[in-house]
PDB file of C-alpha atoms in Angstrom:
ATOM      1  CA  ALA A   1      49.278 283.361 147.681  1.00  0.00           C
ATOM      2  CA  GLN A   2      45.914 285.070 147.815  1.00  0.00           C
ATOM      3  CA  THR A   3      42.819 283.048 147.934  1.00  0.00           C
ATOM      4  CA  VAL A   4      39.031 283.873 147.834  1.00  0.00           C
ATOM      5  CA  THR A   5      36.551 281.467 149.418  1.00  0.00           C
ATOM      6  CA  GLN A   6      32.828 281.317 148.810  1.00  0.00           C
ATOM      7  CA  SER A   7      31.376 278.684 151.100  1.00  0.00           C
ATOM      8  CA  GLN A   8      27.751 278.757 149.829  1.00  0.00           C
ATOM      9  CA  PRO A   9      27.441 277.005 146.352  1.00  0.00           C
ATOM     10  CA  GLU A  10      23.882 277.753 146.072  1.00  0.00           C
ATOM     11  CA  MET A  11      21.319 279.918 147.775  1.00  0.00           C
ATOM     12  CA  SER A  12      17.678 280.827 147.196  1.00  0.00           C
ATOM     13  CA  VAL A  13      15.582 283.538 148.356  1.00  0.00           C
ATOM     14  CA  GLN A  14      11.853 284.669 148.027  1.00  0.00           C
ATOM     15  CA  GLU A  15      11.336 287.710 145.753  1.00  0.00           C
ATOM     16  CA  ALA A  16      11.377 290.978 147.804  1.00  0.00           C
ATOM     17  CA  GLU A  17      13.308 289.464 150.743  1.00  0.00           C
ATOM     18  CA  THR A  18      16.997 289.895 151.699  1.00  0.00           C
ATOM     19  CA  VAL A  19      19.880 287.679 151.137  1.00  0.00           C
ATOM     20  CA  THR A  20      23.463 287.673 152.179  1.00  0.00           C
ATOM     21  CA  LEU A  21      26.190 285.944 150.230  1.00  0.00           C
ATOM     22  CA  SER A  22      29.394 285.093 152.121  1.00  0.00           C
ATOM     23  CA  CYS A  23      33.023 285.719 151.040  1.00  0.00           C
ATOM     24  CA  THR A  24      36.251 285.161 152.794  1.00  0.00           C
ATOM     25  CA  TYR A  25      39.733 285.925 151.491  1.00  0.00           C
ATOM     26  CA  ASP A  26      43.298 285.472 152.569  1.00  0.00           C
ATOM     27  CA  THR A  27      46.093 288.066 152.093  1.00  0.00           C
ATOM     28  CA  SER A  28      48.870 289.662 153.996  1.00  0.00           C
ATOM     29  CA  GLU A  29      48.537 292.735 152.259  1.00  0.00           C
ATOM     30  CA  ASN A  30      47.093 295.924 153.382  1.00  0.00           C
ATOM     31  CA  ASN A  31      46.172 297.671 150.302  1.00  0.00           C
ATOM     32  CA  TYR A  32      43.703 295.771 147.881  1.00  0.00           C
ATOM     33  CA  TYR A  33      40.394 295.875 146.379  1.00  0.00           C
ATOM     34  CA  LEU A  34      37.397 293.618 146.627  1.00  0.00           C
ATOM     35  CA  PHE A  35      34.582 293.007 144.099  1.00  0.00           C
ATOM     36  CA  TRP A  36      31.515 291.321 143.699  1.00  0.00           C
ATOM     37  CA  TYR A  37      30.476 290.385 140.097  1.00  0.00           C
ATOM     38  CA  LYS A  38      27.089 288.952 138.809  1.00  0.00           C
ATOM     39  CA  GLN A  39      27.065 286.497 136.064  1.00  0.00           C
ATOM     40  CA  PRO A  40      23.572 285.843 134.765  1.00  0.00           C
ATOM     41  CA  PRO A  41      22.552 282.984 132.237  1.00  0.00           C
ATOM     42  CA  SER A  42      23.640 285.191 129.563  1.00  0.00           C
ATOM     43  CA  ARG A  43      27.142 284.562 130.811  1.00  0.00           C
ATOM     44  CA  GLN A  44      28.555 288.212 130.935  1.00  0.00           C
ATOM     45  CA  MET A  45      30.215 289.171 134.041  1.00  0.00           C
ATOM     46  CA  ILE A  46      28.905 292.235 135.397  1.00  0.00           C
ATOM     47  CA  LEU A  47      30.300 294.535 138.114  1.00  0.00           C
ATOM     48  CA  VAL A  48      27.935 294.682 141.217  1.00  0.00           C
ATOM     49  CA  ILE A  49      29.901 296.616 143.721  1.00  0.00           C
ATOM     50  CA  ARG A  50      33.466 297.196 144.875  1.00  0.00           C
ATOM     51  CA  GLN A  51      35.303 298.047 147.930  1.00  0.00           C
ATOM     52  CA  GLU A  52      38.792 299.741 148.470  1.00  0.00           C
ATOM     53  CA  ALA A  53      40.440 298.005 151.615  1.00  0.00           C
ATOM     54  CA  TYR A  54      41.609 301.401 152.966  1.00  0.00           C
ATOM     55  CA  LYS A  55      37.954 302.582 153.155  1.00  0.00           C
ATOM     56  CA  GLN A  56      36.329 301.755 156.341  1.00  0.00           C
ATOM     57  CA  GLN A  57      32.726 302.715 155.079  1.00  0.00           C
ATOM     58  CA  ASN A  58      30.864 299.843 153.515  1.00  0.00           C
ATOM     59  CA  ALA A  59      30.129 300.270 149.873  1.00  0.00           C
ATOM     60  CA  THR A  60      26.617 300.539 148.812  1.00  0.00           C
ATOM     61  CA  GLU A  61      25.069 300.385 145.389  1.00  0.00           C
ATOM     62  CA  ASN A  62      21.033 300.792 145.514  1.00  0.00           C
ATOM     63  CA  ARG A  63      19.893 297.425 146.718  1.00  0.00           C
ATOM     64  CA  PHE A  64      23.286 296.062 146.872  1.00  0.00           C
ATOM     65  CA  SER A  65      25.638 296.544 149.995  1.00  0.00           C
ATOM     66  CA  VAL A  66      28.737 294.938 151.376  1.00  0.00           C
ATOM     67  CA  ASN A  67      29.663 294.212 154.884  1.00  0.00           C
ATOM     68  CA  PHE A  68      33.534 294.606 154.827  1.00  0.00           C
ATOM     69  CA  GLN A  69      35.295 293.229 157.896  1.00  0.00           C
ATOM     70  CA  LYS A  70      38.865 293.729 157.213  1.00  0.00           C
ATOM     71  CA  ALA A  71      40.237 292.134 160.418  1.00  0.00           C
ATOM     72  CA  ALA A  72      38.128 288.996 159.698  1.00  0.00           C
ATOM     73  CA  LYS A  73      39.015 289.111 155.931  1.00  0.00           C
ATOM     74  CA  SER A  74      35.157 288.879 155.374  1.00  0.00           C
ATOM     75  CA  PHE A  75      33.277 290.584 152.371  1.00  0.00           C
ATOM     76  CA  SER A  76      29.817 289.609 152.472  1.00  0.00           C
ATOM     77  CA  LEU A  77      27.281 290.903 149.888  1.00  0.00           C
ATOM     78  CA  LYS A  78      23.645 291.833 150.928  1.00  0.00           C
ATOM     79  CA  ILE A  79      21.110 292.095 148.440  1.00  0.00           C
ATOM     80  CA  SER A  80      17.720 293.817 149.579  1.00  0.00           C
ATOM     81  CA  ASP A  81      14.240 293.506 148.066  1.00  0.00           C
ATOM     82  CA  SER A  82      15.532 290.665 145.898  1.00  0.00           C
ATOM     83  CA  GLN A  83      14.180 290.730 142.466  1.00  0.00           C
ATOM     84  CA  LEU A  84      13.772 287.878 139.867  1.00  0.00           C
ATOM     85  CA  GLY A  85      16.491 289.293 137.682  1.00  0.00           C
ATOM     86  CA  ASP A  86      18.997 289.004 140.604  1.00  0.00           C
ATOM     87  CA  THR A  87      18.973 285.268 139.750  1.00  0.00           C
ATOM     88  CA  ALA A  88      22.576 284.636 138.633  1.00  0.00           C
ATOM     89  CA  MET A  89      25.919 283.435 139.767  1.00  0.00           C
ATOM     90  CA  TYR A  90      27.762 285.656 142.054  1.00  0.00           C
ATOM     91  CA  PHE A  91      31.497 285.931 142.325  1.00  0.00           C
ATOM     92  CA  CYS A  92      33.597 287.606 144.934  1.00  0.00           C
ATOM     93  CA  ALA A  93      36.970 288.769 143.602  1.00  0.00           C
ATOM     94  CA  PHE A  94      40.169 290.222 145.170  1.00  0.00           C
ATOM     95  CA  ALA A  95      42.836 292.376 143.428  1.00  0.00           C
ATOM     96  CA  HIS A  96      46.279 293.576 144.685  1.00  0.00           C
ATOM     97  CA  GLY A  97      46.305 297.219 145.473  1.00  0.00           C
ATOM     98  CA  SER A  98      49.460 298.306 144.115  1.00  0.00           C
ATOM     99  CA  GLY A  99      51.087 297.263 140.763  1.00  0.00           C
ATOM    100  CA  ASN A 100      48.115 295.282 139.904  1.00  0.00           C
ATOM    101  CA  THR A 101      48.170 294.457 136.154  1.00  0.00           C
ATOM    102  CA  GLY A 102      44.632 293.448 136.097  1.00  0.00           C
ATOM    103  CA  LYS A 103      44.654 290.142 137.724  1.00  0.00           C
ATOM    104  CA  LEU A 104      41.449 289.448 139.823  1.00  0.00           C
ATOM    105  CA  ILE A 105      41.396 286.381 141.986  1.00  0.00           C
ATOM    106  CA  PHE A 106      37.838 284.749 141.910  1.00  0.00           C
ATOM    107  CA  GLY A 107      35.989 282.666 144.352  1.00  0.00           C
ATOM    108  CA  GLN A 108      34.074 279.568 143.224  1.00  0.00           C
ATOM    109  CA  GLY A 109      30.848 281.331 142.970  1.00  0.00           C
ATOM    110  CA  THR A 110      27.464 281.204 144.604  1.00  0.00           C
ATOM    111  CA  THR A 111      24.375 280.594 142.434  1.00  0.00           C
ATOM    112  CA  LEU A 112      21.558 282.569 143.716  1.00  0.00           C
ATOM    113  CA  GLN A 113      17.976 281.740 142.794  1.00  0.00           C
ATOM    114  CA  VAL A 114      15.383 284.205 143.387  1.00  0.00           C
ATOM    115  CA  LYS A 115      11.982 282.685 143.704  1.00  0.00           C
ATOM    116  CA  PRO A 116       8.726 284.305 142.847  1.00  0.00           C
TER     117      PRO A 116
ATOM    118  CA  GLU B   1      26.751 302.045 127.373  1.00  0.00           C
ATOM    119  CA  PRO B   2      29.981 300.942 125.794  1.00  0.00           C
ATOM    120  CA  GLU B   3      30.607 297.290 125.826  1.00  0.00           C
ATOM    121  CA  VAL B   4      33.394 294.688 125.147  1.00  0.00           C
ATOM    122  CA  THR B   5      32.398 292.581 122.101  1.00  0.00           C
ATOM    123  CA  GLN B   6      33.677 289.022 121.667  1.00  0.00           C
ATOM    124  CA  THR B   7      33.480 286.729 118.669  1.00  0.00           C
ATOM    125  CA  PRO B   8      32.536 283.948 118.056  1.00  0.00           C
ATOM    126  CA  SER B   9      30.176 283.428 120.813  1.00  0.00           C
ATOM    127  CA  HIS B  10      30.789 279.491 120.410  1.00  0.00           C
ATOM    128  CA  GLN B  11      33.411 277.514 118.461  1.00  0.00           C
ATOM    129  CA  VAL B  12      33.844 273.904 118.177  1.00  0.00           C
ATOM    130  CA  THR B  13      37.060 272.566 117.208  1.00  0.00           C
ATOM    131  CA  GLN B  14      39.107 269.290 116.806  1.00  0.00           C
ATOM    132  CA  MET B  15      41.897 268.636 119.126  1.00  0.00           C
ATOM    133  CA  GLY B  16      45.162 269.922 117.687  1.00  0.00           C
ATOM    134  CA  GLN B  17      43.754 272.653 115.663  1.00  0.00           C
ATOM    135  CA  GLU B  18      44.537 276.412 116.076  1.00  0.00           C
ATOM    136  CA  VAL B  19      41.811 278.548 117.379  1.00  0.00           C
ATOM    137  CA  ILE B  20      41.692 282.496 117.567  1.00  0.00           C
ATOM    138  CA  LEU B  21      39.157 284.239 119.647  1.00  0.00           C
ATOM    139  CA  ARG B  22      38.614 287.828 119.032  1.00  0.00           C
ATOM    140  CA  CYS B  23      37.751 290.693 121.189  1.00  0.00           C
ATOM    141  CA  VAL B  24      36.848 294.443 120.616  1.00  0.00           C
ATOM    142  CA  PRO B  25      37.610 296.438 123.784  1.00  0.00           C
ATOM    143  CA  ILE B  26      35.870 299.639 124.821  1.00  0.00           C
ATOM    144  CA  SER B  27      37.320 302.263 122.473  1.00  0.00           C
ATOM    145  CA  ASN B  28      39.201 304.444 124.902  1.00  0.00           C
ATOM    146  CA  HIS B  29      40.461 301.525 126.924  1.00  0.00           C
ATOM    147  CA  LEU B  30      44.194 300.811 127.128  1.00  0.00           C
ATOM    148  CA  TYR B  31      44.531 297.936 129.248  1.00  0.00           C
ATOM    149  CA  PHE B  32      43.134 294.374 128.028  1.00  0.00           C
ATOM    150  CA  TYR B  33      42.736 290.997 129.703  1.00  0.00           C
ATOM    151  CA  TRP B  34      41.814 287.315 128.909  1.00  0.00           C
ATOM    152  CA  TYR B  35      40.149 285.216 131.654  1.00  0.00           C
ATOM    153  CA  ARG B  36      38.782 281.698 131.268  1.00  0.00           C
ATOM    154  CA  GLN B  37      36.068 279.582 133.198  1.00  0.00           C
ATOM    155  CA  ILE B  38      36.141 275.844 132.758  1.00  0.00           C
ATOM    156  CA  LEU B  39      32.488 274.723 133.214  1.00  0.00           C
ATOM    157  CA  GLY B  40      31.516 274.640 136.833  1.00  0.00           C
ATOM    158  CA  GLN B  41      34.690 276.084 137.989  1.00  0.00           C
ATOM    159  CA  LYS B  42      35.954 279.579 139.087  1.00  0.00           C
ATOM    160  CA  VAL B  43      36.973 282.310 136.707  1.00  0.00           C
ATOM    161  CA  GLU B  44      40.792 282.281 136.317  1.00  0.00           C
ATOM    162  CA  PHE B  45      43.206 285.114 135.077  1.00  0.00           C
ATOM    163  CA  LEU B  46      45.229 284.226 131.835  1.00  0.00           C
ATOM    164  CA  VAL B  47      46.960 287.350 130.729  1.00  0.00           C
ATOM    165  CA  SER B  48      47.030 291.127 130.990  1.00  0.00           C
ATOM    166  CA  PHE B  49      48.236 293.241 128.078  1.00  0.00           C
ATOM    167  CA  TYR B  50      49.296 297.045 127.856  1.00  0.00           C
ATOM    168  CA  ASN B  51      51.195 298.969 125.217  1.00  0.00           C
ATOM    169  CA  ASN B  52      51.558 295.984 122.783  1.00  0.00           C
ATOM    170  CA  GLU B  53      53.114 293.929 125.629  1.00  0.00           C
ATOM    171  CA  ILE B  54      52.122 291.388 127.984  1.00  0.00           C
ATOM    172  CA  SER B  55      52.051 292.854 131.580  1.00  0.00           C
ATOM    173  CA  GLU B  56      51.569 289.590 133.422  1.00  0.00           C
ATOM    174  CA  LYS B  57      50.528 286.239 132.777  1.00  0.00           C
ATOM    175  CA  SER B  58      49.358 283.172 134.691  1.00  0.00           C
ATOM    176  CA  GLU B  59      50.832 279.733 134.771  1.00  0.00           C
ATOM    177  CA  ILE B  60      47.995 278.547 132.660  1.00  0.00           C
ATOM    178  CA  PHE B  61      49.149 280.807 129.985  1.00  0.00           C
ATOM    179  CA  ASP B  62      51.890 278.529 128.363  1.00  0.00           C
ATOM    180  CA  ASP B  63      53.530 278.630 125.076  1.00  0.00           C
ATOM    181  CA  GLN B  64      50.455 277.307 123.285  1.00  0.00           C
ATOM    182  CA  PHE B  65      48.804 280.700 124.001  1.00  0.00           C
ATOM    183  CA  SER B  66      49.582 284.014 122.504  1.00  0.00           C
ATOM    184  CA  VAL B  67      47.834 287.487 122.468  1.00  0.00           C
ATOM    185  CA  GLU B  68      48.064 290.150 119.972  1.00  0.00           C
ATOM    186  CA  ARG B  69      46.569 293.532 119.235  1.00  0.00           C
ATOM    187  CA  PRO B  70      46.858 293.405 115.297  1.00  0.00           C
ATOM    188  CA  ASP B  71      45.067 296.643 114.662  1.00  0.00           C
ATOM    189  CA  GLY B  72      43.655 299.716 116.777  1.00  0.00           C
ATOM    190  CA  SER B  73      40.557 297.806 117.723  1.00  0.00           C
ATOM    191  CA  ASN B  74      40.892 294.245 117.936  1.00  0.00           C
ATOM    192  CA  PHE B  75      42.445 292.041 120.848  1.00  0.00           C
ATOM    193  CA  THR B  76      42.971 288.254 120.051  1.00  0.00           C
ATOM    194  CA  LEU B  77      43.951 285.122 122.031  1.00  0.00           C
ATOM    195  CA  LYS B  78      45.426 282.470 119.886  1.00  0.00           C
ATOM    196  CA  ILE B  79      45.461 278.859 120.911  1.00  0.00           C
ATOM    197  CA  ARG B  80      48.065 277.059 118.690  1.00  0.00           C
ATOM    198  CA  SER B  81      47.146 273.443 119.265  1.00  0.00           C
ATOM    199  CA  THR B  82      44.119 273.084 121.240  1.00  0.00           C
ATOM    200  CA  LYS B  83      43.609 270.258 123.875  1.00  0.00           C
ATOM    201  CA  LEU B  84      40.561 268.746 125.480  1.00  0.00           C
ATOM    202  CA  GLU B  85      41.271 270.596 128.597  1.00  0.00           C
ATOM    203  CA  ASP B  86      41.204 274.030 126.909  1.00  0.00           C
ATOM    204  CA  SER B  87      37.279 273.649 126.549  1.00  0.00           C
ATOM    205  CA  ALA B  88      36.036 276.622 128.507  1.00  0.00           C
ATOM    206  CA  MET B  89      34.455 280.017 128.303  1.00  0.00           C
ATOM    207  CA  TYR B  90      37.009 282.773 127.469  1.00  0.00           C
ATOM    208  CA  PHE B  91      36.314 286.121 128.823  1.00  0.00           C
ATOM    209  CA  CYS B  92      38.010 289.244 127.280  1.00  0.00           C
ATOM    210  CA  ALA B  93      37.826 292.469 129.489  1.00  0.00           C
ATOM    211  CA  SER B  94      39.350 295.900 129.262  1.00  0.00           C
ATOM    212  CA  SER B  95      39.924 299.030 131.391  1.00  0.00           C
ATOM    213  CA  PRO B  96      40.801 302.455 130.871  1.00  0.00           C
ATOM    214  CA  ARG B  97      43.638 302.532 133.516  1.00  0.00           C
ATOM    215  CA  PRO B  98      45.408 299.901 135.563  1.00  0.00           C
ATOM    216  CA  LEU B  99      43.326 298.189 138.095  1.00  0.00           C
ATOM    217  CA  SER B 100      45.741 299.520 140.897  1.00  0.00           C
ATOM    218  CA  SER B 101      44.748 303.151 139.948  1.00  0.00           C
ATOM    219  CA  GLY B 102      41.896 303.195 142.348  1.00  0.00           C
ATOM    220  CA  ALA B 103      38.717 303.965 140.656  1.00  0.00           C
ATOM    221  CA  ASN B 104      39.188 301.568 137.989  1.00  0.00           C
ATOM    222  CA  VAL B 105      37.350 298.217 137.260  1.00  0.00           C
ATOM    223  CA  LEU B 106      37.198 295.733 134.500  1.00  0.00           C
ATOM    224  CA  THR B 107      34.512 295.478 131.836  1.00  0.00           C
ATOM    225  CA  PHE B 108      34.035 292.050 130.748  1.00  0.00           C
ATOM    226  CA  GLY B 109      32.662 290.713 127.349  1.00  0.00           C
ATOM    227  CA  ALA B 110      29.953 287.974 127.156  1.00  0.00           C
ATOM    228  CA  GLY B 111      32.437 285.322 126.522  1.00  0.00           C
ATOM    229  CA  SER B 112      33.442 282.837 123.752  1.00  0.00           C
ATOM    230  CA  ARG B 113      32.760 279.283 124.512  1.00  0.00           C
ATOM    231  CA  LEU B 114      35.339 277.086 123.233  1.00  0.00           C
ATOM    232  CA  THR B 115      34.636 273.294 122.717  1.00  0.00           C
ATOM    233  CA  VAL B 116      37.445 271.050 121.843  1.00  0.00           C
ATOM    234  CA  LEU B 117      36.523 267.533 120.553  1.00  0.00           C
TER     235      LEU B 117
END
């Protein structure tokens, strides 16, 4: 069974600095998707970034980028120029690539606090 | 920007009572989902729904749970006889295409907090 592990329960970063959140996963599949979701205090889950496993190039969305290491099954999120609004719980998630009916497998989450 | 709307935002109920959580997915979306998050724990998949049928359900989604799309806009989750352990945040999500179609992602609602006393 697929598992997703986030080994950092809590992290903090100073405003304007860079922080990296770790995520590892376990799968025997070759085709899958990986996601980072943000859950601010308002509780709504917001997609931050996604990565298709077949793409070697790391995904980037403005200040957010990933370091996808397929062989190591690692999918870390880098937040550059951290802002106070980045304070949230961040979840890494895995999805099967074929025949997926919408099932995302989430990690335990990392609480990120951005300090002024 | 279109969003998934969930009601109620918070419901308190007595153990053994029936609860219906409501969701209005994004209007052109065809695939619907429920997830739950027990306080302090990870988000867990409950069920996916397409074409008026359950596509997949998890082991959590036992006989006390059911889903329905009673009209063209609402998607509901019913818990027949609530237990203390059903206390959680329940998230509805929708997508225009299957997750495996490549470019697709799920859009989540803000959640409904259920407290069972």
